[in-house]
Structure formats: structure tokens, C-alpha cells
PDB file of C-alpha atoms in Angstrom:
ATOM      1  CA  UNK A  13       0.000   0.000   0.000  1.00 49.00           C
ATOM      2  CA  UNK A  14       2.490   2.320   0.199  1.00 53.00           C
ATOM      3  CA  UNK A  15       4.194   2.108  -2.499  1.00 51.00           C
ATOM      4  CA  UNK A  16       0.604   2.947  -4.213  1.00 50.00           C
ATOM      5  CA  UNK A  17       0.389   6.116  -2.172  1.00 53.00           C
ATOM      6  CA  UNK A  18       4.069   6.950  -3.034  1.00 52.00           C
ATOM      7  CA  UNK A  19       3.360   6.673  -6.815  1.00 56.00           C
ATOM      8  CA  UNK A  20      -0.318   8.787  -6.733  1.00 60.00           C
ATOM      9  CA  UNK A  21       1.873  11.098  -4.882  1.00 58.00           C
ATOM     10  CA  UNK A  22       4.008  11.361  -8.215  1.00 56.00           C
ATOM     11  CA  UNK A  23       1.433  11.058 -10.303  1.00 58.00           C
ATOM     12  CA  UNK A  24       0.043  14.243  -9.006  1.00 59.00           C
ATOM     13  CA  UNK A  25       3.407  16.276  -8.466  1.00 56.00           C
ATOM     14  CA  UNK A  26       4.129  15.294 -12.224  1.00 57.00           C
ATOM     15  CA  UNK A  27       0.698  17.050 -13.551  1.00 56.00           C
ATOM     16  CA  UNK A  28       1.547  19.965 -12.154  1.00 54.00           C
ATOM     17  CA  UNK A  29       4.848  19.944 -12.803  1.00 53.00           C
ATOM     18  CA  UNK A  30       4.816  19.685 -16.557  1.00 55.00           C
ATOM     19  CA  UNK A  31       2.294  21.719 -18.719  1.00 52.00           C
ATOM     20  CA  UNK A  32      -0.117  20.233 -20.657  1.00 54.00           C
ATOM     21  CA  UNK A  33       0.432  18.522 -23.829  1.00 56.00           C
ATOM     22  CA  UNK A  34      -2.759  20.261 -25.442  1.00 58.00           C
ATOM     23  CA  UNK A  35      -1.702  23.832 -25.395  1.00 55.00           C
ATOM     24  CA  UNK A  36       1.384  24.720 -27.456  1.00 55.00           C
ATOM     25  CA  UNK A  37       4.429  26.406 -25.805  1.00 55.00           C
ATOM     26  CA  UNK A  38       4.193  30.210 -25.905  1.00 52.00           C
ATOM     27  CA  UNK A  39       6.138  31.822 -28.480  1.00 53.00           C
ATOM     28  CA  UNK A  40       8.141  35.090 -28.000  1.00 50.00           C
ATOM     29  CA  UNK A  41       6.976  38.065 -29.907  1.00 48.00           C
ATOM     30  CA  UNK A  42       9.307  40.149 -31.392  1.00 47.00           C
ATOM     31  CA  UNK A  43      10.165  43.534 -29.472  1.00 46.00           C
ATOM     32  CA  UNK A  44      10.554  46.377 -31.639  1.00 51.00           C
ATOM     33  CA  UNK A  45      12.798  49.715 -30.150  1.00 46.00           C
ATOM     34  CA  UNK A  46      10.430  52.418 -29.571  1.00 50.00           C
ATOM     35  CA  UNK A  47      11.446  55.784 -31.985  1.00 51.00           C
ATOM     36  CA  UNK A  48      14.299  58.253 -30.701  1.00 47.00           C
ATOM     37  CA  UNK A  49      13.005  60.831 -28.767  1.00 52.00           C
ATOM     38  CA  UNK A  50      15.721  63.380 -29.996  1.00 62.00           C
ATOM     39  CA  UNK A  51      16.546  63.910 -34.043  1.00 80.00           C
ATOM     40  CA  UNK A  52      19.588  62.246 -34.858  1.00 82.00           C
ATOM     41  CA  UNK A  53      21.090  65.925 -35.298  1.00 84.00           C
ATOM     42  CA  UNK A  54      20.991  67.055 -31.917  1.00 84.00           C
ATOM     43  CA  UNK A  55      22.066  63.390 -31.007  1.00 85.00           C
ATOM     44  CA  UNK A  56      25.060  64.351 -32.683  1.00 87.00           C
ATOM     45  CA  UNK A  57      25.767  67.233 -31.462  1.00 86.00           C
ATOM     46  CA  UNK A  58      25.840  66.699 -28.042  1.00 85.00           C
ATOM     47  CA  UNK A  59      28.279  63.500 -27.994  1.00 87.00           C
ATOM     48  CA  UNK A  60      30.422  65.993 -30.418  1.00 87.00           C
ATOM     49  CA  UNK A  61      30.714  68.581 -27.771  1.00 84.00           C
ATOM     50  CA  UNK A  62      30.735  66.237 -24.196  1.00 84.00           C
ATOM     51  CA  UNK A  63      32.567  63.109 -26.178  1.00 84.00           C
ATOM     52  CA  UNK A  64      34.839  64.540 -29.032  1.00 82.00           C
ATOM     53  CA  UNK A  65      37.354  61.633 -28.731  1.00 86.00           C
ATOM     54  CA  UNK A  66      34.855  58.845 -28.289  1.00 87.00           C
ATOM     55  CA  UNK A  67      32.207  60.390 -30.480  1.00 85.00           C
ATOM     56  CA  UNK A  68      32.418  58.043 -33.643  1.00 84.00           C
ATOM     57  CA  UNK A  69      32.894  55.171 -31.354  1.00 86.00           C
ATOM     58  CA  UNK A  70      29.669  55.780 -29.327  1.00 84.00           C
ATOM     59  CA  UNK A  71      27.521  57.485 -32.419  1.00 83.00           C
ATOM     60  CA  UNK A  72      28.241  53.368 -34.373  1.00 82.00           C
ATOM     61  CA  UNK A  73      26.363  52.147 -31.387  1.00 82.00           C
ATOM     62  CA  UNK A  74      23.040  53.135 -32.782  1.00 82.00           C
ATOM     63  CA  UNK A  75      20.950  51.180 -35.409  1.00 80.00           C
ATOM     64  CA  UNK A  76      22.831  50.790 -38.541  1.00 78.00           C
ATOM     65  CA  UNK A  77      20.817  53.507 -40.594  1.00 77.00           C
ATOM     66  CA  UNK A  78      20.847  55.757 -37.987  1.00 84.00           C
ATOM     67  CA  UNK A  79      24.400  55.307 -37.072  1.00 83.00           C
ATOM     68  CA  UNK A  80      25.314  56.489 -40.652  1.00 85.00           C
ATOM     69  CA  UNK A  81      23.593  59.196 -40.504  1.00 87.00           C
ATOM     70  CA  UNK A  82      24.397  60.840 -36.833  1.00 87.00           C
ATOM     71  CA  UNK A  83      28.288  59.865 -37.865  1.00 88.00           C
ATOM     72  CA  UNK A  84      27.661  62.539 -40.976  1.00 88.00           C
ATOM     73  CA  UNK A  85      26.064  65.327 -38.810  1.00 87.00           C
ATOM     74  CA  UNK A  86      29.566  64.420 -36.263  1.00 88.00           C
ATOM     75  CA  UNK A  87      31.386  65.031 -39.319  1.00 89.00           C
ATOM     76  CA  UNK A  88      29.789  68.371 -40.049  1.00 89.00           C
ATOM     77  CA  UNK A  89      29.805  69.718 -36.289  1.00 88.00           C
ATOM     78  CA  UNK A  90      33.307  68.880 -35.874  1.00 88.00           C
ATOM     79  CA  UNK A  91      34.391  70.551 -39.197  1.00 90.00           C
ATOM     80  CA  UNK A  92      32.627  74.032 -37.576  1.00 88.00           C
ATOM     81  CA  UNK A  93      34.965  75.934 -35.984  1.00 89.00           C
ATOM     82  CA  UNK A  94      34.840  76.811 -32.276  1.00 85.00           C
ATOM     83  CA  UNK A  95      32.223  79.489 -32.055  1.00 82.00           C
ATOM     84  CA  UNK A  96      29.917  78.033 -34.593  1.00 85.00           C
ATOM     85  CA  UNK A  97      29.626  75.164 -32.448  1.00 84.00           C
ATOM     86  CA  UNK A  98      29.096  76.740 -29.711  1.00 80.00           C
ATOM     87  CA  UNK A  99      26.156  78.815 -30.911  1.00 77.00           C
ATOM     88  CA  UNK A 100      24.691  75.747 -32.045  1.00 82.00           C
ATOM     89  CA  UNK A 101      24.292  74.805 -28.694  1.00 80.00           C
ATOM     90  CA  UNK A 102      22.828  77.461 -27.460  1.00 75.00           C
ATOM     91  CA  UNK A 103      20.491  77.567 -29.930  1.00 73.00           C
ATOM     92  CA  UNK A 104      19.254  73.735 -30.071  1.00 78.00           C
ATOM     93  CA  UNK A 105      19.696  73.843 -26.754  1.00 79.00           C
ATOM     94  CA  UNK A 106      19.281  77.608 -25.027  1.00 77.00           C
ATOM     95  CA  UNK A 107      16.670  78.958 -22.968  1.00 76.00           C
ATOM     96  CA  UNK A 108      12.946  78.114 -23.294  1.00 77.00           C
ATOM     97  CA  UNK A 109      10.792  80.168 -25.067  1.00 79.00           C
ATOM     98  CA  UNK A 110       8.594  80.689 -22.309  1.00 84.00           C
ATOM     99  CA  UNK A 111      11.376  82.103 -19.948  1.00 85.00           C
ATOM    100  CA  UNK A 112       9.600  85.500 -19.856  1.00 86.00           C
ATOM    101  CA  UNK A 113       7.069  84.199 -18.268  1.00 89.00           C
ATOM    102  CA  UNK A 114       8.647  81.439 -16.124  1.00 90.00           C
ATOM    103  CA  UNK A 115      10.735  84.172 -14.368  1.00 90.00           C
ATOM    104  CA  UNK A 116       7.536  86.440 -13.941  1.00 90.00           C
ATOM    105  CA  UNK A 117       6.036  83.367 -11.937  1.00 92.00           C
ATOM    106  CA  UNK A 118       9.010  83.043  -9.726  1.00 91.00           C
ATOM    107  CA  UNK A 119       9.337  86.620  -9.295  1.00 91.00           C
ATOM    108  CA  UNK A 120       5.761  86.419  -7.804  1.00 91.00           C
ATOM    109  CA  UNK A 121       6.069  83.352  -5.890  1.00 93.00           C
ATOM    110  CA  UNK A 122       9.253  83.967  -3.702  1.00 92.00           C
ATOM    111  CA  UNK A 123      10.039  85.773  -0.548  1.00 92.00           C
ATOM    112  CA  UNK A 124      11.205  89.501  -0.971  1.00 89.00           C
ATOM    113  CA  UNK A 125      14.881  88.696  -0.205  1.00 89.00           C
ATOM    114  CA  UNK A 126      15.027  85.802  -2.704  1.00 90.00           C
ATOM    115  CA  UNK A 127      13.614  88.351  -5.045  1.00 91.00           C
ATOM    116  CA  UNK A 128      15.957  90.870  -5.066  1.00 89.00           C
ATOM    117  CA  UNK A 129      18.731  88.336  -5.207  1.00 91.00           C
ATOM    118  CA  UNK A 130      17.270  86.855  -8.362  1.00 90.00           C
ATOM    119  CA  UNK A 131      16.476  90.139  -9.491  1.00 90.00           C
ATOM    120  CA  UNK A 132      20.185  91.092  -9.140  1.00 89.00           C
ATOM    121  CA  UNK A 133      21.491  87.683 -11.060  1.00 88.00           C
ATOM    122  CA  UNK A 134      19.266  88.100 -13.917  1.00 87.00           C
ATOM    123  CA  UNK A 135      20.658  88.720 -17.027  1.00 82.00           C
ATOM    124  CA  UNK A 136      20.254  92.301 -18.534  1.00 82.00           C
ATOM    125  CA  UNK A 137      17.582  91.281 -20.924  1.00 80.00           C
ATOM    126  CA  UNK A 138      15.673  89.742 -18.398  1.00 83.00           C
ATOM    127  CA  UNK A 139      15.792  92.462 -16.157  1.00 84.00           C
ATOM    128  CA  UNK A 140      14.380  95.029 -18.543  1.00 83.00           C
ATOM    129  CA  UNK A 141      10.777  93.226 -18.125  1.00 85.00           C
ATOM    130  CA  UNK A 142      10.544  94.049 -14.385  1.00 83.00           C
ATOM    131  CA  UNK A 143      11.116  97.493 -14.090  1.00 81.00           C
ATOM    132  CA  UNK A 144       9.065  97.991 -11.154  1.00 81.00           C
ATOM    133  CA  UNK A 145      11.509  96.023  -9.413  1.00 77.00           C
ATOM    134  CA  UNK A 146      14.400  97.965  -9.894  1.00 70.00           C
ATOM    135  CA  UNK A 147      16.442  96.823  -6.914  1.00 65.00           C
ATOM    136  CA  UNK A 148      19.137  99.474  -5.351  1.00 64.00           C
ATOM    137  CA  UNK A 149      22.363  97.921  -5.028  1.00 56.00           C
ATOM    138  CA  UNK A 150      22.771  97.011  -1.237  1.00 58.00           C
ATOM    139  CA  UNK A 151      26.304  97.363   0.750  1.00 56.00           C
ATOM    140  CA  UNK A 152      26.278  94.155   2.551  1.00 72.00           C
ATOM    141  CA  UNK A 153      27.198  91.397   0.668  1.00 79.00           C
ATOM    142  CA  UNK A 154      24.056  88.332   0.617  1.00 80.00           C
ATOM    143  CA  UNK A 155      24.653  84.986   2.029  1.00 86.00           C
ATOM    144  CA  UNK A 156      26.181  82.334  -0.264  1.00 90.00           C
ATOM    145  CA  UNK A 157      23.188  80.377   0.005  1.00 91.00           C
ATOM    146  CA  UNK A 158      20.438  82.801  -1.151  1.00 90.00           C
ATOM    147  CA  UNK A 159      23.024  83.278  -3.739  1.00 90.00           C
ATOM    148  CA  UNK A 160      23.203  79.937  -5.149  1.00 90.00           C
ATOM    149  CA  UNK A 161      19.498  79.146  -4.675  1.00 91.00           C
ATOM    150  CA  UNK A 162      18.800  82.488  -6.472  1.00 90.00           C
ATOM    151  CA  UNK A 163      21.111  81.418  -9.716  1.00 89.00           C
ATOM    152  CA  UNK A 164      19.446  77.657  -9.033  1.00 89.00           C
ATOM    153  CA  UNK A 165      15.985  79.197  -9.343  1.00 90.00           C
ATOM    154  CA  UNK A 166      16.757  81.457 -12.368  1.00 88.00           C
ATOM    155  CA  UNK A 167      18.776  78.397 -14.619  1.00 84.00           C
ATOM    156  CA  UNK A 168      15.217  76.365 -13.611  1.00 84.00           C
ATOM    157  CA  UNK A 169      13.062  78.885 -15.137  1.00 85.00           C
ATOM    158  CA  UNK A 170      15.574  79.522 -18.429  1.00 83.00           C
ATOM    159  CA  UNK A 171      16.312  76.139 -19.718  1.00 76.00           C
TER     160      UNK A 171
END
């Protein structure tokens, strides 16, 4: 008898151990990369100015198609000279185009010292929207860390 229990006891782990011969095994589907989020351009351009020596080496990582074509706009970026390149940048990837308004909301939303610290750290061109906050220039010197939350704040708003 017990070598009858032993074997129903088998007999039962086995079924639901193995799957049944009925269904067929699952098969994988094929996973396709979603798009680039970025244009192969501005791809480019960015391993060009943070990865000039690597650049061609990390640009042939991408799909083959795409890979030929970022390694041409590397090509062209690194033939510009210095200040081309650099305006480039800052013009694929400068300040937002709703700044303006950005900085009005922070202006608004912060406490009056934080204000006039931002105020003070704003570029020129900036500044000339808020003239009602023309801040005198004070003799004492504001703490480091209004100063660096102030330039924290404004980069947030710009970019």
C-alpha cells in the first residue's frame, strides 16, 4: 500500500509539474525599439561637444541607418569651428521660449529677499521686463546660500 500512495503522490506532483500537452508552448513576440526621442542631429551634437574623442565610437552604437547618418552630422559639427559650435548649442539647446514668463512666476512666488537676489542675477535682458523692481544695489554682501538658490531658481526657469 504504500508504495501505491508513493506513486499517486508522483502522479500528481508530475501534472503539475509539466504543462499540458494540449496547449502549445508560448512563443516570443518580437520587441521592436520604440522611436528616438531626440533627431539624430541634436544626437550628434551633443556627444560631439561632451565626447569629441569617443564620439564616432559611441555614435556606431546606434541602429545601422541611424548610425550612418548621426556619424555625418559628427562630421559636419566637428568641421565648424569653435564658435559656430558653440552657438549651435545654445540655440538647439538655449533657454525656453517661455522664460519671460517662467521668471515672472518666480518673481511672484518667492520671498522679498530671494527676489531681489534673483532680481540682481538676472541677465540684462531679463531684467528690462521688471522694471518695477528695480532693486538698489545694497552694501552688505548676501549669504552664499540665497546666492546659489537664487542662480538655481533662475537656470530652472531659463532652460
Amino acid at each position: 500500500m504504500e508504495a501505491t500512495r508513493v506513486g499517486r503522490a508522483l502522479l500528481k506532483a508530475r501534472k503539475f509539474l509539466h504543462a499540458p500537452e494540449g496547449k502549445p508552448p508560448a512563443t516570443m513576440v518580437d520587441l521592436t525599439l520604440p522611436a528616438l526621442s531626440l533627431p539624430l542631429e541634436r544626437i550628434a551634437l551633443v556627444v560631439c561637444v561632451l565626447a569629441r574623442e569617443r564620439a564616432s565610437e559611441l555614435l556606431e552604437g546606434l541602429v545601422d541607418a541611424e548610425a550612418g547618418r548621426a556619424l555625418r552630422h559628427l562630421e559636419r559639427f566637428a568641421a565648424m569651428p569653435s564658435a559656430q559650435r558653440q552657438a549651435k548649442v545654445a540655440v538647439e539647446f538655449g533657454e525656453r521660449a517661455d522664460s519671460a514668463n517662467r521668471l515672472t512666476a518666480l518673481l511672484d512666488a518667492v520671498p522679498e529677499a530671494l527676489r531681489r537676489e534673483v532680481f540682481r542675477r538676472l541677465p540684462p535682458y531679463h531684467r528690462s521686463r521688471f522694471p518695477q523692481l528695480d532693486v538698489e544695489a545694497s552694501v552688505e554682501e548676501p549669504a552664499q546660500v540665497l546666492v546659489a538658490l537664487a542662480e538655481r531658481r533662475i537656470r530652472e526657469a531659463t532652460r
